[in-house]
């Protein structure tokens, strides 16, 4: 068939098809064009936002931060310059974290410096690890020195963490302190030691008595623990751990029935046994009695071998009537029998001290017997009055260095012997004391003899007539008598040989 002879309808259909196809292409082209415009517009908008000129408020915020940062760094550096020892600065920048480390230029006066430096490094590394990664941080590490006394300086690693607070538009500060503090004796340039603080083994033994009493007092049942407490190993200057403070000290404890591994003592409780140059003077102010008046006369009345239920109560009545306080050196075997009487002695303000358990000559028995004589009496007195005796009088005055070490208490001798044990006569006792008494002496009597009790009232009257003030031996000695030493008066102190 001739194509010129196709029906009109067929030509029209093809024309419509081409027209529809063209329209469809135009739609796709329009969509593509619009999409391209939107994408390009978005990219441009993002670029424009990122690169548009900062507004005035943003410029002001940046300027504010820079000023605050400069002020902080100036403050940090000025603070380090104010330290009384020269330091060097090491600076490191890691992202948003700026670290400044200050080390002393000279470390000769800090024998523990390497340990301090090691802990400071650990503190800084921990702070860096724990700091936010997208916040501005300043870490400042240094060794802080404090003058605790004229002779003691402390050194401690310190890290200060400064974080930028967006809301407050300022730096916030936090301080991390090292766990270990180095204390240095500036006189010796050596680490502070117990030798510096307590000066002698004798004072260390005195401290042990205070520790034992404190452990018992803080226990709900001291009587149940007393054997273990009394048998604690001797504390020594070179074998006892400690933590020093200007107003107190914490001492490490050996194994004991209380379970405590450390005990803190205020210096005011051990004022007679500490070096005043090493501690804060205010910590022992008024802790010791005023020195005895050199223009007065003093004497102490002491009574051995009691208590006795027949004679001691009568003696207590006389002392109460005369307003006199005395010292009673008691035998443990009598304390056990007459606890109520012992309690009365203590409650009426007299000193209760130890005279052994059964009155042997301690230099003639073995070490275990000495220990038993001392500890059994300590237990008996503690059970009666809740306090351990702090002073000791050896029977017959017999003592040597080995015995004194086991006793572990000040040895209180006498300088005036009433010889009541020999005369058993009131008038002889009175005359003997009248004839031999002198200033700053300790009088030996025995409250187990009726004749002694008969003589006491007159003895007191005569001493007072001669101008004597009568004190318990502890007060006469200024409350600072120490173990391994013998005392015959406040000015007659002798080391036990």
Short mmCIF file of C-alpha atoms in Angstrom, two decimals:
data_model
loop_
_atom_site.label_atom_id
_atom_site.label_comp_id
_atom_site.label_asym_id
_atom_site.label_seq_id
_atom_site.Cartn_x
_atom_site.Cartn_y
_atom_site.Cartn_z
CA UNK A 1 0.00 0.00 0.00
CA UNK A 2 1.26 3.47 -0.83
CA UNK A 3 2.18 5.27 2.46
CA UNK A 4 0.60 8.33 1.02
CA UNK A 5 -2.55 6.48 1.23
CA UNK A 6 -2.29 5.84 5.13
CA UNK A 7 -5.36 6.82 6.95
CA UNK A 8 -5.27 10.25 8.69
CA UNK A 9 -5.80 8.64 12.12
CA UNK A 10 -2.50 6.81 12.00
CA UNK A 11 -0.48 10.01 11.35
CA UNK A 12 -2.24 11.79 14.18
CA UNK A 13 -1.40 8.98 16.63
CA UNK A 14 2.32 9.17 15.90
CA UNK A 15 2.29 12.91 16.28
CA UNK A 16 0.71 12.55 19.73
CA UNK A 17 3.31 9.97 20.79
CA UNK A 18 6.23 12.23 19.88
CA UNK A 19 4.58 15.12 21.64
CA UNK A 20 4.11 13.08 24.86
CA UNK A 21 7.72 11.88 24.80
CA UNK A 22 9.00 15.42 24.49
CA UNK A 23 6.87 16.58 27.44
CA UNK A 24 8.19 13.80 29.58
CA UNK A 25 11.80 14.77 28.81
CA UNK A 26 11.03 18.34 29.71
CA UNK A 27 9.66 17.29 33.09
CA UNK A 28 12.80 15.25 33.88
CA UNK A 29 14.99 18.10 32.76
CA UNK A 30 13.11 20.51 34.99
CA UNK A 31 13.42 18.24 38.03
CA UNK A 32 17.15 17.78 37.43
CA UNK A 33 17.65 21.50 37.01
CA UNK A 34 15.74 22.31 40.19
CA UNK A 35 17.67 19.64 42.16
CA UNK A 36 20.97 20.95 40.90
CA UNK A 37 20.03 24.46 41.91
CA UNK A 38 19.02 23.30 45.39
CA UNK A 39 22.21 21.31 45.92
CA UNK A 40 24.41 24.12 44.73
CA UNK A 41 22.44 26.56 46.83
CA UNK A 42 22.88 24.39 49.92
CA UNK A 43 26.60 24.02 49.37
CA UNK A 44 26.95 27.74 48.86
CA UNK A 45 24.85 28.50 51.91
CA UNK A 46 26.99 26.19 54.04
CA UNK A 47 30.16 27.75 52.69
CA UNK A 48 28.78 31.20 53.27
CA UNK A 49 27.81 30.33 56.83
CA UNK A 50 31.27 29.00 57.56
CA UNK A 51 33.09 31.86 55.96
CA UNK A 52 30.84 34.75 56.64
CA UNK A 53 32.39 37.61 58.60
CA UNK A 54 32.01 37.25 62.38
CA UNK A 55 29.40 39.34 64.00
CA UNK A 56 30.35 41.89 66.64
CA UNK A 57 29.07 39.70 69.51
CA UNK A 58 31.25 36.77 68.44
CA UNK A 59 34.28 39.00 68.12
CA UNK A 60 33.61 40.29 71.62
CA UNK A 61 33.39 36.70 72.99
CA UNK A 62 36.73 35.77 71.44
CA UNK A 63 38.30 38.91 72.85
CA UNK A 64 36.81 38.17 76.29
CA UNK A 65 38.24 34.61 76.28
CA UNK A 66 41.68 35.78 75.23
CA UNK A 67 41.75 38.37 77.99
CA UNK A 68 40.63 35.82 80.57
CA UNK A 69 43.22 33.34 79.34
CA UNK A 70 46.01 35.91 79.49
CA UNK A 71 44.91 36.96 82.98
CA UNK A 72 44.89 33.35 84.19
CA UNK A 73 48.36 32.62 82.83
CA UNK A 74 49.68 35.80 84.41
CA UNK A 75 48.15 34.80 87.72
CA UNK A 76 49.68 31.30 87.53
CA UNK A 77 53.15 32.57 86.72
CA UNK A 78 52.99 35.32 89.30
CA UNK A 79 51.98 32.79 91.94
CA UNK A 80 54.99 30.64 91.14
CA UNK A 81 57.32 33.64 91.35
CA UNK A 82 56.01 34.37 94.83
CA UNK A 83 57.21 30.99 96.09
CA UNK A 84 60.27 31.32 98.30
CA UNK A 85 62.29 28.98 96.11
CA UNK A 86 63.18 29.35 92.44
CA UNK A 87 61.32 27.17 89.91
CA UNK A 88 61.60 26.41 86.20
CA UNK A 89 58.61 26.20 83.85
CA UNK A 90 57.92 23.46 81.34
CA UNK A 91 55.05 24.05 78.91
CA UNK A 92 53.25 21.55 76.68
CA UNK A 93 50.24 21.97 74.39
CA UNK A 94 48.18 18.98 73.29
CA UNK A 95 44.98 19.97 71.51
CA UNK A 96 42.83 21.92 73.92
CA UNK A 97 45.00 20.98 76.94
CA UNK A 98 47.85 23.25 77.97
CA UNK A 99 50.11 21.85 80.69
CA UNK A 100 52.50 23.93 82.81
CA UNK A 101 54.90 22.12 85.13
CA UNK A 102 56.99 23.96 87.72
CA UNK A 103 59.98 22.26 89.31
CA UNK A 104 62.38 23.63 91.92
CA UNK A 105 65.66 24.68 90.35
CA UNK A 106 67.55 23.37 93.38
CA UNK A 107 66.34 20.14 94.99
CA UNK A 108 69.15 19.66 97.52
CA UNK A 109 66.86 20.67 100.39
CA UNK A 110 64.23 18.12 99.35
CA UNK A 111 65.73 14.64 99.82
CA UNK A 112 62.42 13.03 98.78
CA UNK A 113 62.12 15.05 95.56
CA UNK A 114 62.18 12.11 93.14
CA UNK A 115 59.21 10.53 94.92
CA UNK A 116 57.35 13.85 94.82
CA UNK A 117 58.14 14.29 91.11
CA UNK A 118 56.95 10.77 90.33
CA UNK A 119 53.62 11.33 92.08
CA UNK A 120 53.22 14.72 90.39
CA UNK A 121 53.67 13.05 86.99
CA UNK A 122 51.02 10.48 87.89
CA UNK A 123 48.59 13.22 88.96
CA UNK A 124 49.10 15.14 85.71
CA UNK A 125 48.66 12.07 83.53
CA UNK A 126 45.42 11.22 85.35
CA UNK A 127 44.15 14.78 84.91
CA UNK A 128 44.99 14.73 81.19
CA UNK A 129 43.22 11.40 80.73
CA UNK A 130 40.09 12.49 82.59
CA UNK A 131 39.77 15.96 81.03
CA UNK A 132 37.19 16.57 78.26
CA UNK A 133 38.85 16.48 74.83
CA UNK A 134 36.96 19.46 73.37
CA UNK A 135 37.16 21.93 76.26
CA UNK A 136 39.92 24.41 76.92
CA UNK A 137 41.95 23.10 79.88
CA UNK A 138 44.98 24.42 81.75
CA UNK A 139 46.88 21.95 83.95
CA UNK A 140 49.38 23.36 86.43
CA UNK A 141 51.64 20.95 88.31
CA UNK A 142 53.99 22.06 91.07
CA UNK A 143 55.57 21.18 94.39
CA UNK A 144 53.88 23.12 97.16
CA UNK A 145 56.12 24.10 100.06
CA UNK A 146 54.74 25.15 103.43
CA UNK A 147 56.64 26.41 106.45
CA UNK A 148 55.12 24.50 109.34
CA UNK A 149 57.56 25.62 112.02
CA UNK A 150 60.88 27.44 111.97
CA UNK A 151 62.55 24.06 111.53
CA UNK A 152 60.06 21.99 109.51
CA UNK A 153 58.94 22.49 105.91
CA UNK A 154 56.49 20.28 104.04
CA UNK A 155 56.56 19.47 100.32
CA UNK A 156 53.53 18.10 98.49
CA UNK A 157 52.75 17.52 94.80
CA UNK A 158 49.80 19.62 93.63
CA UNK A 159 47.91 19.78 90.32
CA UNK A 160 45.48 22.61 89.61
CA UNK A 161 42.96 22.07 86.83
CA UNK A 162 41.47 25.16 85.15
CA UNK A 163 38.49 24.54 82.85
CA UNK A 164 36.76 27.12 80.66
CA UNK A 165 33.13 27.50 81.74
CA UNK A 166 31.04 28.55 78.72
CA UNK A 167 28.07 29.66 80.80
CA UNK A 168 30.05 31.76 83.27
CA UNK A 169 32.54 32.79 80.61
CA UNK A 170 35.37 32.31 83.07
CA UNK A 171 37.79 29.69 84.33
CA UNK A 172 36.74 27.22 87.03
CA UNK A 173 39.44 25.79 89.30
CA UNK A 174 39.91 22.39 90.93
CA UNK A 175 42.88 21.21 92.99
CA UNK A 176 44.25 17.67 93.23
CA UNK A 177 46.67 17.01 96.11
CA UNK A 178 49.22 14.24 96.23
CA UNK A 179 48.66 11.58 98.86
CA UNK A 180 52.23 11.78 100.14
CA UNK A 181 53.73 14.79 101.86
CA UNK A 182 57.46 15.05 102.50
CA UNK A 183 58.49 16.70 105.76
CA UNK A 184 62.04 18.02 105.96
CA UNK A 185 64.07 19.10 108.95
CA UNK A 186 65.58 22.34 107.66
CA UNK A 187 68.36 22.16 110.21
CA UNK A 188 69.67 18.79 109.00
CA UNK A 189 68.24 18.93 105.43
CA UNK A 190 67.01 15.38 106.03
CA UNK A 191 63.55 13.82 106.10
CA UNK A 192 61.83 14.47 109.42
CA UNK A 193 62.25 11.51 111.77
CA UNK A 194 60.85 10.36 115.09
CA UNK A 195 64.29 11.08 116.50
CA UNK A 196 63.72 14.73 115.57
CA UNK A 197 60.28 14.75 117.19
CA UNK A 198 60.77 12.65 120.35
CA UNK A 199 64.56 12.99 120.74
CA UNK A 200 65.19 9.81 122.78
CA UNK A 201 64.14 6.21 123.32
CA UNK A 202 63.18 7.22 126.85
CA UNK A 203 60.57 9.62 125.50
CA UNK A 204 59.44 6.95 123.05
CA UNK A 205 58.75 4.61 125.97
CA UNK A 206 56.72 7.37 127.60
CA UNK A 207 54.73 7.74 124.38
CA UNK A 208 54.03 4.02 124.45
CA UNK A 209 52.39 4.38 127.85
CA UNK A 210 50.11 7.08 126.44
CA UNK A 211 49.29 4.88 123.43
CA UNK A 212 48.42 1.91 125.64
CA UNK A 213 46.17 4.00 127.87
CA UNK A 214 44.43 5.54 124.87
CA UNK A 215 43.80 2.13 123.27
CA UNK A 216 42.25 0.87 126.49
CA UNK A 217 40.20 4.03 127.09
CA UNK A 218 38.75 3.92 123.57
CA UNK A 219 37.85 0.24 123.87
CA UNK A 220 34.38 -0.77 125.10
CA UNK A 221 36.02 -3.30 127.44
CA UNK A 222 39.61 -2.50 128.33
CA UNK A 223 39.85 -5.32 130.86
CA UNK A 224 39.24 -7.87 128.10
CA UNK A 225 42.09 -6.44 126.00
CA UNK A 226 44.61 -5.39 128.60
CA UNK A 227 46.93 -8.40 128.30
CA UNK A 228 47.34 -7.89 124.57
CA UNK A 229 47.79 -4.15 124.94
CA UNK A 230 50.43 -4.50 127.67
CA UNK A 231 52.30 -7.08 125.58
CA UNK A 232 52.55 -4.92 122.47
CA UNK A 233 56.17 -4.74 121.23
CA UNK A 234 58.11 -1.71 122.39
CA UNK A 235 57.75 1.27 120.07
CA UNK A 236 61.11 2.46 118.77
CA UNK A 237 62.36 5.62 117.08
CA UNK A 238 63.57 3.80 113.99
CA UNK A 239 60.93 1.08 113.75
CA UNK A 240 57.67 3.03 114.14
CA UNK A 241 55.90 4.51 111.13
CA UNK A 242 54.36 7.93 111.54
CA UNK A 243 52.58 10.80 109.86
CA UNK A 244 53.57 14.23 111.09
CA UNK A 245 51.28 17.20 111.58
CA UNK A 246 52.19 20.51 113.26
CA UNK A 247 49.66 19.93 116.07
CA UNK A 248 49.48 16.12 116.31
CA UNK A 249 51.11 12.90 115.18
CA UNK A 250 49.76 9.59 113.88
CA UNK A 251 51.77 6.54 114.90
CA UNK A 252 51.70 3.15 113.23
CA UNK A 253 50.82 0.32 115.62
CA UNK A 254 52.03 -3.25 115.76
CA UNK A 255 49.46 -6.02 115.89
CA UNK A 256 47.22 -5.58 118.92
CA UNK A 257 43.84 -6.84 120.16
CA UNK A 258 42.02 -3.61 119.29
CA UNK A 259 42.71 -4.17 115.59
CA UNK A 260 43.88 -0.58 115.16
CA UNK A 261 46.84 -0.03 112.87
CA UNK A 262 47.31 3.67 113.62
CA UNK A 263 46.67 6.03 116.49
CA UNK A 264 46.71 9.83 116.49
CA UNK A 265 47.98 11.74 119.50
CA UNK A 266 47.63 15.43 120.16
CA UNK A 267 50.91 17.01 121.20
CA UNK A 268 49.21 18.54 124.20
CA UNK A 269 48.75 14.99 125.56
CA UNK A 270 52.47 14.24 125.23
CA UNK A 271 53.83 17.73 125.73
CA UNK A 272 56.63 16.67 128.06
CA UNK A 273 58.11 14.29 125.48
CA UNK A 274 58.18 16.25 122.20
CA UNK A 275 60.75 18.59 120.72
CA UNK A 276 59.18 22.08 120.91
CA UNK A 277 61.28 23.24 117.93
CA UNK A 278 59.64 20.68 115.64
CA UNK A 279 55.97 21.29 116.42
CA UNK A 280 53.57 24.20 116.45
CA UNK A 281 54.20 25.93 119.82
CA UNK A 282 50.50 26.72 120.12
CA UNK A 283 49.72 22.99 120.20
CA UNK A 284 51.32 22.57 123.63
CA UNK A 285 50.57 25.99 125.04
CA UNK A 286 49.47 25.60 128.66
CA UNK A 287 49.74 21.79 128.35
CA UNK A 288 52.56 21.70 130.91
CA UNK A 289 52.33 23.22 134.35
CA UNK A 290 54.13 26.44 135.09
CA UNK A 291 57.69 25.89 136.36
CA UNK A 292 58.02 25.77 140.10
CA UNK A 293 58.59 29.15 141.71
CA UNK A 294 62.33 29.36 142.47
CA UNK A 295 61.51 31.54 145.47
CA UNK A 296 59.37 28.84 147.10
CA UNK A 297 60.13 25.52 148.74
CA UNK A 298 58.49 22.30 147.59
CA UNK A 299 58.35 18.75 148.91
CA UNK A 300 56.50 15.56 148.06
CA UNK A 301 55.04 12.96 150.43
CA UNK A 302 55.01 9.40 149.09
CA UNK A 303 53.66 6.22 150.67
CA UNK A 304 54.76 2.68 149.77
CA UNK A 305 53.47 -0.89 150.16
CA UNK A 306 49.74 -0.21 150.54
CA UNK A 307 46.93 -0.05 150.39
CA UNK A 308 46.13 -1.36 153.86
CA UNK A 309 42.48 -1.47 154.98
CA UNK A 310 43.41 -0.61 158.58
CA UNK A 311 45.78 2.31 158.04
CA UNK A 312 45.24 3.76 154.55
CA UNK A 313 41.67 5.03 155.19
CA UNK A 314 42.81 6.87 158.28
CA UNK A 315 45.72 8.40 156.35
CA UNK A 316 43.31 9.53 153.61
CA UNK A 317 41.14 11.23 156.19
CA UNK A 318 44.16 13.18 157.51
CA UNK A 319 45.32 14.18 154.01
CA UNK A 320 41.81 15.34 153.17
CA UNK A 321 41.57 17.38 156.36
CA UNK A 322 44.96 18.99 155.62
CA UNK A 323 44.20 19.48 151.89
CA UNK A 324 47.33 17.60 150.90
CA UNK A 325 47.77 15.46 147.79
CA UNK A 326 50.30 12.62 147.93
CA UNK A 327 51.60 9.74 145.81
CA UNK A 328 50.85 6.11 146.70
CA UNK A 329 53.23 3.47 145.34
CA UNK A 330 51.07 0.39 145.67
CA UNK A 331 51.81 -3.34 145.63
CA UNK A 332 49.70 -5.18 143.09
CA UNK A 333 48.90 -7.99 145.51
CA UNK A 334 47.31 -5.45 147.87
CA UNK A 335 45.50 -3.64 145.06
CA UNK A 336 43.77 -6.88 144.06
CA UNK A 337 42.50 -7.34 147.62
CA UNK A 338 41.35 -3.76 148.20
CA UNK A 339 40.11 -2.30 144.92
CA UNK A 340 37.55 -0.02 146.57
CA UNK A 341 40.30 1.55 148.66
CA UNK A 342 42.47 2.10 145.58
CA UNK A 343 39.53 3.78 143.89
CA UNK A 344 39.08 6.08 146.87
CA UNK A 345 42.75 7.11 146.71
CA UNK A 346 42.37 8.07 143.05
CA UNK A 347 39.02 9.79 143.46
CA UNK A 348 40.41 12.00 146.26
CA UNK A 349 43.06 13.35 143.88
CA UNK A 350 46.12 11.38 144.91
CA UNK A 351 48.45 9.73 142.45
CA UNK A 352 48.28 5.95 142.19
CA UNK A 353 51.65 4.50 141.12
CA UNK A 354 53.28 1.08 140.96
CA UNK A 355 55.64 -0.56 143.45
CA UNK A 356 55.69 -4.02 141.82
CA UNK A 357 53.32 -6.88 142.59
CA UNK A 358 55.02 -8.71 145.46
CA UNK A 359 58.03 -6.54 146.41
CA UNK A 360 61.02 -8.57 145.16
CA UNK A 361 64.41 -6.98 144.51
CA UNK A 362 64.04 -6.67 140.75
CA UNK A 363 67.78 -6.67 140.04
CA UNK A 364 67.96 -10.14 141.55
CA UNK A 365 65.29 -11.87 139.43
CA UNK A 366 65.11 -12.81 135.75
CA UNK A 367 63.60 -10.61 133.04
CA UNK A 368 60.34 -12.55 132.86
CA UNK A 369 59.78 -12.11 136.58
CA UNK A 370 60.40 -8.36 136.26
CA UNK A 371 57.89 -8.18 133.42
CA UNK A 372 55.30 -10.13 135.41
CA UNK A 373 55.76 -7.95 138.49
CA UNK A 374 55.17 -4.82 136.41
CA UNK A 375 52.31 -6.06 134.23
CA UNK A 376 50.34 -7.77 136.99
CA UNK A 377 50.37 -4.53 138.97
CA UNK A 378 49.41 -2.51 135.89
CA UNK A 379 46.44 -4.81 135.35
CA UNK A 380 45.35 -4.68 138.97
CA UNK A 381 45.46 -0.88 139.10
CA UNK A 382 43.72 -0.54 135.74
CA UNK A 383 40.96 -2.88 136.88
CA UNK A 384 40.50 -0.77 140.02
CA UNK A 385 40.55 2.76 138.56
CA UNK A 386 40.49 2.41 134.75
CA UNK A 387 43.95 3.92 134.36
CA UNK A 388 47.40 2.44 134.04
CA UNK A 389 50.01 3.68 136.51
CA UNK A 390 52.60 5.88 134.80
CA UNK A 391 55.28 6.01 137.54
CA UNK A 392 57.21 3.22 139.24
CA UNK A 393 59.22 2.85 142.42
CA UNK A 394 61.36 -0.30 142.50
CA UNK A 395 61.42 -2.15 145.83
CA UNK A 396 64.49 -1.15 147.86
CA UNK A 397 65.24 1.38 145.09
CA UNK A 398 67.09 -1.40 143.26
CA UNK A 399 67.19 -0.87 139.49
CA UNK A 400 69.56 -1.16 136.55
CA UNK A 401 69.26 -0.31 132.88
CA UNK A 402 67.89 -3.71 131.82
CA UNK A 403 65.28 -3.64 134.56
CA UNK A 404 64.38 -0.04 133.77
CA UNK A 405 63.85 -0.92 130.10
CA UNK A 406 61.39 -3.67 131.03
CA UNK A 407 59.59 -1.40 133.50
CA UNK A 408 59.21 1.26 130.83
CA UNK A 409 58.18 3.96 133.31
CA UNK A 410 59.93 6.82 135.12
CA UNK A 411 61.73 5.58 138.23
CA UNK A 412 60.72 7.66 141.25
CA UNK A 413 63.27 7.34 144.05
CA UNK A 414 63.40 9.35 147.26
CA UNK A 415 65.74 11.88 148.83
CA UNK A 416 64.39 11.89 152.41
CA UNK A 417 63.91 8.54 154.17
CA UNK A 418 61.58 8.76 157.17
CA UNK A 419 62.93 5.35 158.33
CA UNK A 420 59.43 4.56 159.55
CA UNK A 421 60.00 0.96 158.49
CA UNK A 422 62.83 0.83 161.03
CA UNK A 423 61.72 2.97 163.98
CA UNK A 424 57.98 2.26 164.06
CA UNK A 425 57.75 5.33 166.29
CA UNK A 426 55.74 8.43 165.45
CA UNK A 427 58.04 10.88 167.23
CA UNK A 428 61.12 9.37 165.59
CA UNK A 429 59.46 9.66 162.20
CA UNK A 430 58.59 13.31 162.81
CA UNK A 431 62.10 14.14 164.01
CA UNK A 432 63.76 12.30 161.15
CA UNK A 433 61.81 14.27 158.55
CA UNK A 434 62.30 17.57 160.42
CA UNK A 435 66.06 16.98 160.47
CA UNK A 436 66.56 15.81 156.87
CA UNK A 437 63.94 17.61 154.76
CA UNK A 438 65.16 20.18 152.27
CA UNK A 439 63.77 21.93 149.22
CA UNK A 440 62.74 19.90 146.17
CA UNK A 441 62.79 16.52 147.87
CA UNK A 442 60.70 13.35 147.88
CA UNK A 443 59.89 11.86 151.28
CA UNK A 444 59.61 8.07 151.66
CA UNK A 445 56.99 6.72 154.08
CA UNK A 446 54.80 3.60 154.27
CA UNK A 447 51.05 3.75 154.74
CA UNK A 448 50.98 0.20 156.13
CA UNK A 449 52.42 1.30 159.51
CA UNK A 450 50.05 2.76 162.14
CA UNK A 451 52.88 4.84 163.60
CA UNK A 452 53.46 6.52 160.22
CA UNK A 453 49.81 7.52 160.02
CA UNK A 454 50.05 8.82 163.61
CA UNK A 455 52.97 11.04 162.57
CA UNK A 456 51.60 12.43 159.29
CA UNK A 457 49.48 15.26 160.66
CA UNK A 458 52.39 16.71 162.61
CA UNK A 459 54.79 16.15 159.71
CA UNK A 460 52.53 18.23 157.48
CA UNK A 461 52.20 21.00 160.05
CA UNK A 462 55.97 21.20 160.57
CA UNK A 463 56.72 21.24 156.83
CA UNK A 464 54.22 24.01 156.24
CA UNK A 465 55.61 25.98 159.15
CA UNK A 466 59.00 25.76 157.41
CA UNK A 467 57.43 27.20 154.24
CA UNK A 468 57.04 24.03 152.18
CA UNK A 469 54.30 23.54 149.61
CA UNK A 470 53.41 19.84 149.46
CA UNK A 471 52.83 18.29 146.01
CA UNK A 472 52.39 14.79 144.57
CA UNK A 473 55.63 13.58 143.00
CA UNK A 474 54.27 13.89 139.43
CA UNK A 475 53.58 17.59 139.95
CA UNK A 476 56.90 18.12 141.69
CA UNK A 477 58.60 16.71 138.58
CA UNK A 478 56.61 18.92 136.22
CA UNK A 479 54.63 16.05 134.62
CA UNK A 480 57.51 15.26 132.31
CA UNK A 481 59.46 12.50 134.05
CA UNK A 482 60.52 9.88 131.51
CA UNK A 483 61.46 6.19 131.51
CA UNK A 484 65.09 5.06 131.89
CA UNK A 485 65.61 7.96 134.29
CA UNK A 486 65.56 8.12 138.11
CA UNK A 487 64.20 11.12 139.99
CA UNK A 488 65.07 12.25 143.49
CA UNK A 489 63.55 15.70 142.98
CA UNK A 490 62.76 18.07 140.11
CA UNK A 491 66.40 19.13 139.86
CA UNK A 492 67.93 15.72 140.62
CA UNK A 493 67.42 13.55 137.55
CA UNK A 494 69.79 10.69 136.75
CA UNK A 495 69.84 8.25 133.84
CA UNK A 496 69.62 4.66 135.01
CA UNK A 497 73.00 2.95 134.56
#
